[in-house]
Coordinates of C-alpha atoms in Angstrom, one line a residue:
Chain A
M178 CA 27.9 -89.7 210.2
W179 CA 28.5 -87.6 213.2
R180 CA 31.9 -87.0 212.1
K181 CA 30.6 -85.6 208.6
K182 CA 28.2 -83.3 210.7
L183 CA 31.2 -82.1 212.9
S184 CA 33.1 -81.4 209.8
G185 CA 30.2 -79.3 208.3
R186 CA 29.9 -77.4 211.5
K187 CA 33.6 -76.8 211.7
N188 CA 33.4 -75.3 208.1
I189 CA 30.6 -73.0 209.0
I190 CA 32.4 -71.8 212.2
I191 CA 35.5 -71.2 210.0
L192 CA 33.4 -69.3 207.4
V193 CA 31.6 -67.1 209.9
S194 CA 34.7 -66.3 211.7
L195 CA 36.6 -65.3 208.3
V196 CA 33.6 -63.1 207.3
L197 CA 33.5 -61.5 210.7
A198 CA 37.2 -60.8 210.9
S199 CA 37.0 -59.2 207.3
F200 CA 34.1 -57.1 208.4
A201 CA 36.0 -56.1 211.8
L202 CA 39.0 -55.0 209.5
M203 CA 36.7 -53.0 207.3
T204 CA 35.2 -51.3 210.3
F205 CA 38.7 -50.6 211.6
G206 CA 39.7 -49.4 208.0
V207 CA 36.8 -46.7 207.9
K208 CA 37.4 -45.6 211.5
R209 CA 41.0 -45.3 211.8
S210 CA 43.1 -42.3 211.1
Q211 CA 44.9 -42.1 207.7
S212 CA 48.3 -43.1 209.0
P213 CA 49.3 -46.5 208.3
T214 CA 49.1 -49.5 210.5
I215 CA 52.0 -51.2 212.1
L216 CA 51.4 -54.1 209.7
E217 CA 51.1 -51.8 206.7
T218 CA 54.4 -50.0 207.6
A219 CA 56.2 -53.5 208.2
L220 CA 55.0 -54.8 204.9
M221 CA 55.9 -51.6 202.9
W222 CA 59.3 -51.7 204.5
V223 CA 59.7 -55.4 203.5
V224 CA 58.3 -55.2 199.9
S225 CA 59.7 -51.7 198.9
P226 CA 63.5 -52.9 198.7
V227 CA 62.4 -55.6 196.3
Q228 CA 60.1 -53.4 194.4
N229 CA 62.9 -50.8 194.1
L230 CA 65.1 -53.6 192.7
I231 CA 62.7 -54.7 190.2
T232 CA 61.8 -51.3 189.2
L233 CA 65.7 -50.5 188.8
T234 CA 66.0 -53.6 186.9
L235 CA 63.2 -52.9 184.6
D236 CA 64.3 -49.4 184.0
S237 CA 67.9 -50.5 183.3
A238 CA 66.6 -53.3 180.8
S239 CA 64.2 -50.7 179.1
D240 CA 67.1 -48.2 179.0
V241 CA 69.3 -50.8 177.3
V242 CA 66.6 -51.4 174.7
D243 CA 65.8 -47.9 174.0
H244 CA 69.2 -46.2 174.1
Y245 CA 71.7 -48.8 172.9
L246 CA 69.9 -51.6 171.0
L247 CA 67.8 -49.3 168.8
A248 CA 69.2 -45.9 168.2
V249 CA 71.7 -44.3 170.9
A250 CA 71.6 -40.6 170.2
V251 CA 68.2 -40.3 168.5
S252 CA 66.5 -42.0 171.5
E253 CA 68.3 -40.1 174.3
E254 CA 67.6 -36.7 172.3
N255 CA 64.0 -37.7 171.7
E256 CA 63.6 -38.4 175.5
K257 CA 65.3 -35.0 176.4
L258 CA 63.1 -33.1 173.8
K259 CA 59.8 -34.9 175.3
H260 CA 60.8 -33.7 178.9
E261 CA 61.5 -30.2 177.3
I262 CA 58.1 -30.1 175.7
D263 CA 56.5 -31.1 178.8
K264 CA 58.2 -28.5 180.8
L265 CA 57.4 -25.9 178.2
I266 CA 53.8 -26.9 178.1
R267 CA 53.6 -26.7 182.0
Q268 CA 55.4 -23.3 181.8
N269 CA 53.0 -22.0 179.0
N270 CA 49.9 -23.1 180.9
E271 CA 51.2 -21.2 184.1
L272 CA 51.9 -18.0 182.2
R273 CA 48.6 -18.3 180.4
E274 CA 46.8 -18.9 183.7
E275 CA 48.7 -15.8 185.2
L276 CA 47.8 -13.6 182.3
R277 CA 44.1 -14.4 182.6
Q278 CA 44.3 -13.5 186.2
R279 CA 45.9 -10.2 185.5
D280 CA 43.2 -9.4 183.0
R281 CA 40.6 -10.2 185.4
V282 CA 41.6 -8.2 188.1
G283 CA 43.3 -5.6 186.0
N284 CA 45.1 -2.8 188.0
L285 CA 43.1 -3.1 191.1
M286 CA 45.1 -5.9 192.2
E287 CA 48.7 -6.3 192.7
Y288 CA 50.4 -8.9 190.3
Q289 CA 50.6 -12.0 192.3
K290 CA 54.3 -13.0 192.4
E291 CA 55.0 -16.6 191.2
R292 CA 54.0 -19.2 194.0
Q293 CA 57.1 -20.3 195.7
L294 CA 56.0 -24.0 196.2
K295 CA 58.0 -26.1 198.4
S296 CA 58.1 -29.5 196.8
V297 CA 60.0 -33.0 197.1
V298 CA 60.8 -35.1 194.0
A299 CA 59.9 -38.7 194.7
E300 CA 60.2 -41.9 192.6
V301 CA 57.2 -44.1 191.7
I302 CA 58.5 -47.4 193.0
G303 CA 55.3 -49.5 192.7
R304 CA 51.6 -49.7 192.0
D305 CA 48.5 -50.9 193.9
A306 CA 48.5 -54.6 194.9
T307 CA 44.9 -54.9 193.9
Q308 CA 43.4 -54.7 190.5
W309 CA 40.6 -52.1 191.7
A310 CA 42.5 -49.1 193.2
R311 CA 44.5 -46.7 191.1
V312 CA 47.1 -46.1 193.6
V313 CA 51.1 -45.9 193.3
F314 CA 53.8 -46.0 196.0
I315 CA 56.7 -43.4 196.0
N316 CA 59.8 -43.7 197.9
K317 CA 59.5 -40.5 200.1
G318 CA 57.5 -40.5 203.5
T319 CA 57.1 -38.5 206.7
Q320 CA 60.9 -38.3 207.0
D321 CA 60.9 -36.1 203.9
G322 CA 58.2 -34.0 205.0
I323 CA 55.4 -36.0 203.1
K324 CA 51.9 -36.0 204.9
E325 CA 48.3 -36.9 203.9
N326 CA 46.5 -34.9 201.4
L327 CA 49.4 -33.2 199.7
A328 CA 49.1 -32.7 195.9
V329 CA 51.3 -34.9 193.7
V330 CA 52.1 -33.6 190.0
T331 CA 54.5 -34.2 187.1
N332 CA 55.3 -31.7 184.4
G333 CA 52.4 -33.0 182.5
G334 CA 49.9 -32.2 185.1
V335 CA 48.1 -33.5 188.2
V336 CA 48.8 -37.1 189.3
G337 CA 46.8 -37.2 192.5
H338 CA 47.2 -36.9 196.2
V339 CA 49.0 -38.5 199.2
I340 CA 46.3 -40.7 201.2
Q341 CA 48.9 -42.5 203.5
A342 CA 52.5 -41.5 204.4
G343 CA 54.7 -44.0 205.8
L344 CA 58.3 -43.3 207.2
N345 CA 60.0 -43.9 203.9
T346 CA 57.1 -44.7 201.4
S347 CA 53.8 -43.2 200.9
K348 CA 50.7 -44.0 198.9
V349 CA 49.3 -41.8 196.2
M350 CA 45.7 -42.0 195.0
L351 CA 45.7 -41.2 191.3
I352 CA 43.0 -38.7 189.9
V353 CA 41.6 -41.6 187.7
D354 CA 40.9 -43.8 191.0
G355 CA 37.2 -44.3 191.3
R356 CA 37.0 -42.6 194.7
S357 CA 38.9 -39.4 193.7
S358 CA 37.1 -36.2 193.0
V359 CA 38.6 -32.7 192.4
D360 CA 37.0 -29.4 192.2
T361 CA 37.9 -28.0 188.7
L362 CA 37.5 -25.3 186.2
F363 CA 37.6 -25.0 182.4
S364 CA 40.8 -22.6 181.9
D365 CA 39.0 -20.7 179.0
D366 CA 35.2 -20.0 180.3
R367 CA 35.9 -20.7 184.1
V368 CA 32.9 -22.9 184.3
A369 CA 33.1 -25.1 187.5
G370 CA 32.7 -28.8 187.7
I371 CA 34.0 -31.9 189.5
V372 CA 36.5 -34.4 187.9
V373 CA 36.1 -37.8 189.1
G374 CA 38.1 -41.0 188.5
T375 CA 36.5 -43.8 186.8
G376 CA 38.9 -46.6 187.7
M377 CA 40.1 -46.7 184.1
E378 CA 42.4 -44.5 181.9
F379 CA 39.9 -41.6 181.7
C380 CA 38.2 -39.3 184.1
E381 CA 34.6 -38.0 184.0
M382 CA 33.7 -34.2 184.6
K383 CA 30.3 -33.9 186.6
Y384 CA 27.9 -31.1 187.3
V385 CA 28.7 -29.0 184.2
P386 CA 25.5 -27.2 183.2
I387 CA 23.9 -28.3 179.9
T388 CA 23.8 -24.6 179.0
A389 CA 27.6 -24.3 179.3
E390 CA 29.7 -24.1 176.0
V391 CA 32.3 -27.0 176.3
N392 CA 34.3 -28.1 173.3
V393 CA 36.7 -31.1 172.7
G394 CA 40.2 -30.0 173.4
D395 CA 39.2 -27.7 176.3
Q396 CA 41.6 -27.6 179.0
V397 CA 40.6 -28.4 182.7
I398 CA 42.5 -27.0 185.5
S399 CA 42.2 -27.3 189.4
S400 CA 40.0 -24.7 191.1
G401 CA 42.1 -24.5 194.5
L402 CA 38.6 -25.4 196.4
G403 CA 39.0 -28.3 198.5
G404 CA 42.3 -27.7 200.1
V405 CA 44.4 -30.5 198.3
Y406 CA 45.3 -29.1 194.9
P407 CA 46.5 -25.5 194.5
K408 CA 44.6 -23.5 191.8
G409 CA 45.8 -23.6 188.2
L410 CA 47.2 -27.1 187.9
V411 CA 46.4 -28.7 184.8
M412 CA 44.0 -31.7 185.3
G413 CA 43.6 -32.7 181.5
T414 CA 41.6 -32.0 178.3
V415 CA 38.1 -32.8 177.2
V416 CA 37.8 -35.8 174.8
S417 CA 34.1 -36.3 174.5
I418 CA 30.9 -34.5 175.5
T419 CA 27.5 -35.9 175.6
K420 CA 24.5 -33.8 176.0
A421 CA 21.4 -35.7 177.1
T422 CA 18.0 -34.4 175.7
Q423 CA 16.7 -34.4 179.3
G424 CA 18.8 -33.7 182.3
L425 CA 20.6 -30.7 183.8
F426 CA 24.2 -31.7 183.1
Q427 CA 26.6 -32.5 180.4
E428 CA 28.6 -35.9 180.5
I429 CA 32.2 -35.0 179.9
T430 CA 35.1 -37.5 179.6
I431 CA 38.4 -35.9 180.4
A432 CA 42.1 -37.2 179.3
P433 CA 44.3 -36.8 182.1
S434 CA 47.5 -34.6 181.3
A435 CA 49.8 -36.8 183.3
D436 CA 50.9 -39.7 181.6
F437 CA 50.0 -42.7 184.2
G438 CA 51.5 -45.3 181.9
R439 CA 55.1 -43.8 182.3
L440 CA 55.1 -42.5 185.8
E441 CA 58.7 -42.4 187.0
E442 CA 59.2 -39.3 189.0
V443 CA 56.7 -37.3 190.4
L444 CA 56.7 -33.9 192.5
V445 CA 54.9 -33.7 195.8
L446 CA 53.9 -30.1 196.5
L447 CA 54.7 -29.6 200.3
S448 CA 52.8 -26.3 200.4
Chain B
M235 CA 60.9 -74.1 207.0
I236 CA 57.3 -73.9 205.5
V237 CA 56.7 -70.4 207.1
G238 CA 60.2 -69.1 205.5
I239 CA 59.3 -70.5 202.1
F240 CA 55.7 -68.9 202.2
T241 CA 57.3 -65.6 203.4
V242 CA 59.8 -65.7 200.4
V243 CA 56.9 -66.5 198.0
F244 CA 54.7 -63.7 199.4
I245 CA 57.3 -60.9 199.2
L246 CA 58.3 -62.1 195.5
L247 CA 54.6 -62.2 194.6
F248 CA 53.6 -58.8 196.0
S249 CA 57.0 -57.1 194.7
L250 CA 56.1 -58.6 191.2
Q251 CA 52.5 -57.6 191.6
T252 CA 53.1 -54.1 192.4
S253 CA 56.1 -53.4 190.1
L254 CA 56.2 -55.8 187.1
M255 CA 52.8 -56.5 186.3
S256 CA 51.8 -53.1 185.2
H257 CA 53.9 -53.4 182.2
F258 CA 51.7 -56.3 181.1
S259 CA 48.3 -54.5 181.5
V260 CA 45.6 -55.1 179.0
G261 CA 43.1 -52.2 178.8
G262 CA 44.4 -51.0 182.2
V263 CA 43.7 -54.4 183.8
T264 CA 46.6 -56.5 185.1
L265 CA 47.0 -60.2 186.1
D266 CA 46.1 -61.0 189.7
L267 CA 49.0 -63.1 191.0
A268 CA 47.5 -63.1 194.5
L269 CA 44.2 -64.6 193.2
I270 CA 45.9 -67.2 191.2
L271 CA 47.9 -68.3 194.3
T272 CA 44.9 -68.3 196.5
V273 CA 43.0 -70.6 194.1
Y274 CA 46.1 -72.7 193.5
C275 CA 46.4 -73.2 197.4
G276 CA 42.8 -73.7 198.0
V277 CA 42.5 -76.4 195.3
L278 CA 46.0 -78.3 195.8
L279 CA 46.9 -77.7 199.4
K280 CA 46.2 -80.6 202.2
G281 CA 43.3 -79.9 204.4
D282 CA 42.1 -76.4 205.1
R283 CA 45.5 -74.8 204.6
G284 CA 44.2 -73.0 201.4
I285 CA 41.7 -71.0 203.7
W286 CA 44.5 -69.5 206.0
V287 CA 46.8 -69.0 202.9
G288 CA 43.8 -67.1 201.4
F289 CA 43.2 -65.0 204.4
T290 CA 46.9 -64.2 204.7
I291 CA 47.1 -63.3 201.0
G292 CA 44.1 -61.0 201.2
L293 CA 45.3 -59.3 204.3
I294 CA 48.6 -58.5 202.7
Q295 CA 47.1 -57.3 199.6
D296 CA 44.7 -55.0 201.6
C297 CA 47.9 -53.6 203.4
L298 CA 49.6 -52.9 200.1
S299 CA 46.7 -51.2 198.6
G300 CA 44.8 -47.9 198.8
S301 CA 41.5 -49.6 198.9
L302 CA 39.5 -50.3 202.0
L303 CA 41.1 -52.6 204.6
G304 CA 39.5 -56.1 204.6
V305 CA 37.9 -56.1 201.1
N306 CA 40.5 -58.5 199.6
T307 CA 40.6 -60.3 202.9
L308 CA 37.1 -61.1 202.7
S309 CA 37.2 -62.2 199.0
K310 CA 40.2 -64.1 199.2
S311 CA 39.2 -65.9 202.3
I312 CA 36.0 -67.2 200.9
I313 CA 37.7 -67.9 197.6
G314 CA 40.4 -70.0 199.7
F315 CA 37.5 -71.6 201.8
T316 CA 35.5 -72.5 198.8
F317 CA 38.0 -74.3 196.7
S318 CA 39.7 -75.8 199.9
T319 CA 36.0 -77.3 200.7
L320 CA 35.1 -78.2 197.2
K321 CA 38.5 -79.6 196.0
D322 CA 37.5 -83.3 196.2
K323 CA 34.6 -82.7 193.9
L324 CA 36.6 -80.6 191.3
M325 CA 38.6 -81.9 188.6
V326 CA 41.7 -79.6 188.2
I327 CA 43.7 -81.3 185.5
G328 CA 44.4 -79.5 182.2
F329 CA 43.9 -75.9 181.0
V330 CA 40.2 -75.5 180.6
P331 CA 39.1 -76.6 184.1
I332 CA 41.7 -74.4 185.4
S333 CA 40.6 -71.7 183.4
V334 CA 36.9 -72.0 184.4
I335 CA 37.8 -72.2 188.0
L336 CA 39.9 -68.9 187.7
L337 CA 37.1 -67.1 185.7
A338 CA 34.6 -67.9 188.4
A339 CA 37.1 -66.6 191.2
S340 CA 37.9 -63.6 189.3
F341 CA 34.4 -62.6 189.0
F342 CA 33.5 -63.4 192.7
D343 CA 36.7 -61.3 193.6
G344 CA 35.6 -58.3 191.6
L345 CA 31.8 -58.6 192.9
V346 CA 33.0 -58.7 196.5
Y347 CA 34.9 -55.2 195.9
Y348 CA 32.1 -53.8 194.0
L349 CA 29.2 -54.7 196.4
T350 CA 31.4 -53.8 199.4
L351 CA 32.4 -50.4 198.1
T352 CA 29.0 -49.5 196.7
L353 CA 26.7 -51.0 199.3
L354 CA 28.8 -50.3 202.5
L355 CA 30.7 -47.2 201.6
K356 CA 28.3 -45.9 198.8
A357 CA 31.6 -45.3 196.8
P358 CA 30.8 -43.9 193.3
I359 CA 32.1 -46.7 191.3
P360 CA 30.8 -46.5 187.8
F361 CA 28.2 -49.4 186.8
S362 CA 30.3 -49.9 183.6
F363 CA 32.8 -51.5 186.0
L364 CA 30.5 -54.7 186.0
F365 CA 30.6 -54.8 182.1
S366 CA 33.8 -53.7 181.1
T367 CA 36.5 -53.8 183.7
L368 CA 35.3 -57.1 185.5
P369 CA 35.0 -59.3 182.4
T370 CA 38.4 -58.1 181.0
Y371 CA 39.9 -58.8 184.2
A372 CA 38.3 -62.4 184.5
M373 CA 39.2 -63.1 181.0
Y374 CA 42.8 -62.2 181.6
N375 CA 43.2 -64.2 184.6
A376 CA 41.4 -67.3 183.1
L377 CA 43.7 -67.2 179.9
V378 CA 47.0 -66.6 181.3
G379 CA 46.4 -67.9 185.0
P380 CA 46.6 -71.5 184.0
I381 CA 50.1 -71.1 182.6
L382 CA 51.1 -69.7 186.0
F383 CA 49.1 -72.5 187.7
F384 CA 51.5 -75.0 185.9
F385 CA 54.5 -73.0 186.8
I386 CA 53.7 -72.8 190.6
N387 CA 53.1 -76.6 190.2
W388 CA 56.4 -77.3 188.7
S389 CA 58.1 -75.1 191.4
K390 CA 56.3 -77.0 194.2
K391 CA 57.4 -80.1 192.9
W392 CA 61.1 -78.6 192.7
V393 CA 60.9 -77.6 196.3
L394 CA 59.6 -80.8 197.5
R395 CA 62.4 -82.5 195.5
K396 CA 64.9 -80.3 197.3
F397 CA 63.0 -80.5 200.8
P398 CA 61.2 -83.9 201.1
L399 CA 60.4 -83.0 204.8
L400 CA 57.9 -80.5 203.5
E401 CA 55.9 -83.5 201.6
G402 CA 53.3 -83.7 204.6
F403 CA 52.2 -80.1 204.0
A404 CA 51.3 -80.4 200.4
Q405 CA 48.9 -82.9 199.0

């Protein structure tokens, strides 16, 4: 009888200790600076070579299937053309943005030279270990000049920003993560709004007035406010709009321009 | 020896979770290997070892995630504790009981995450999380998890055959 009682008490003590330890970790997690802890750095250091190996093996296997077993020349050419199209779309967006800027300021302002953005190419080596956060690991860290709050992009558009920079690896929060929010503009009519992640494949654009003229297919770009994303980076396009009969704002769903399903290399903007 | 085996298992588990699993995602949801191993250890390891395995897995998961440190430690510890305490009262033979256990554990895991982030941090996680993401995640784990459960069991038996000295650690 007393043994059963003792065992019950022991269980309660263990449970309370675990809950307290977890809450202590949460408090530490909230209060600490953004740099990774020793444990995080050590784990990333241990896991990243195996991640790299698996990613490389998967890429090679996928390469074999795509390029040799199916159609060698056609597939490779298709891949090149896709990259070329992505690049041209980005260049086109940048040129259109520059043209609009010139129109607005006319002859009063000197033509702003093309931004000389310093950047680092990084490979995506892994994804978040949990189900709930939309975070990826890249194989570049503080040794390569990466630090927290740098924007990460691809040819397609904005990917996210660095939330933690380790020595050789860093964590990048994608714009679809539930905690992400970016100040944005519609590229055509310059109406502002905040693009927030939903944790799923799409983002939502908030605080767009009900009176604003928004259409499906409209492009959304970063506004440059907030200090993380430079102005004019393509965020995505509008896929659906809901205007409630009551309320001040529209409910707008945005499809991100970057393809998060096949993120392989990304560009970290250093300035 | 046992520490070495668990270290190898954890490295493999988290390397696979962070690289391979995204290729098998369904509706943006992937299989949670860490949760499946926690439930397995809670139910099938001797004494209260499942609790400490759950705690360790949760802590590693937190370190390899962009989420708040401690959320997974909390959920995986409680899951390990619950199944470690209730294992004598549970029947874990066959596909359906394991599936039900994984379904319940997945819902609990998701709820802990949702409640912690919304109540403590006031994070703007959409309400739809509870009605679309969480059920998909729970169903995916419940359907595919039992297969992994059997695989882990088979691996455990293989390890015990090779290293009979470890017999005392497992049930």
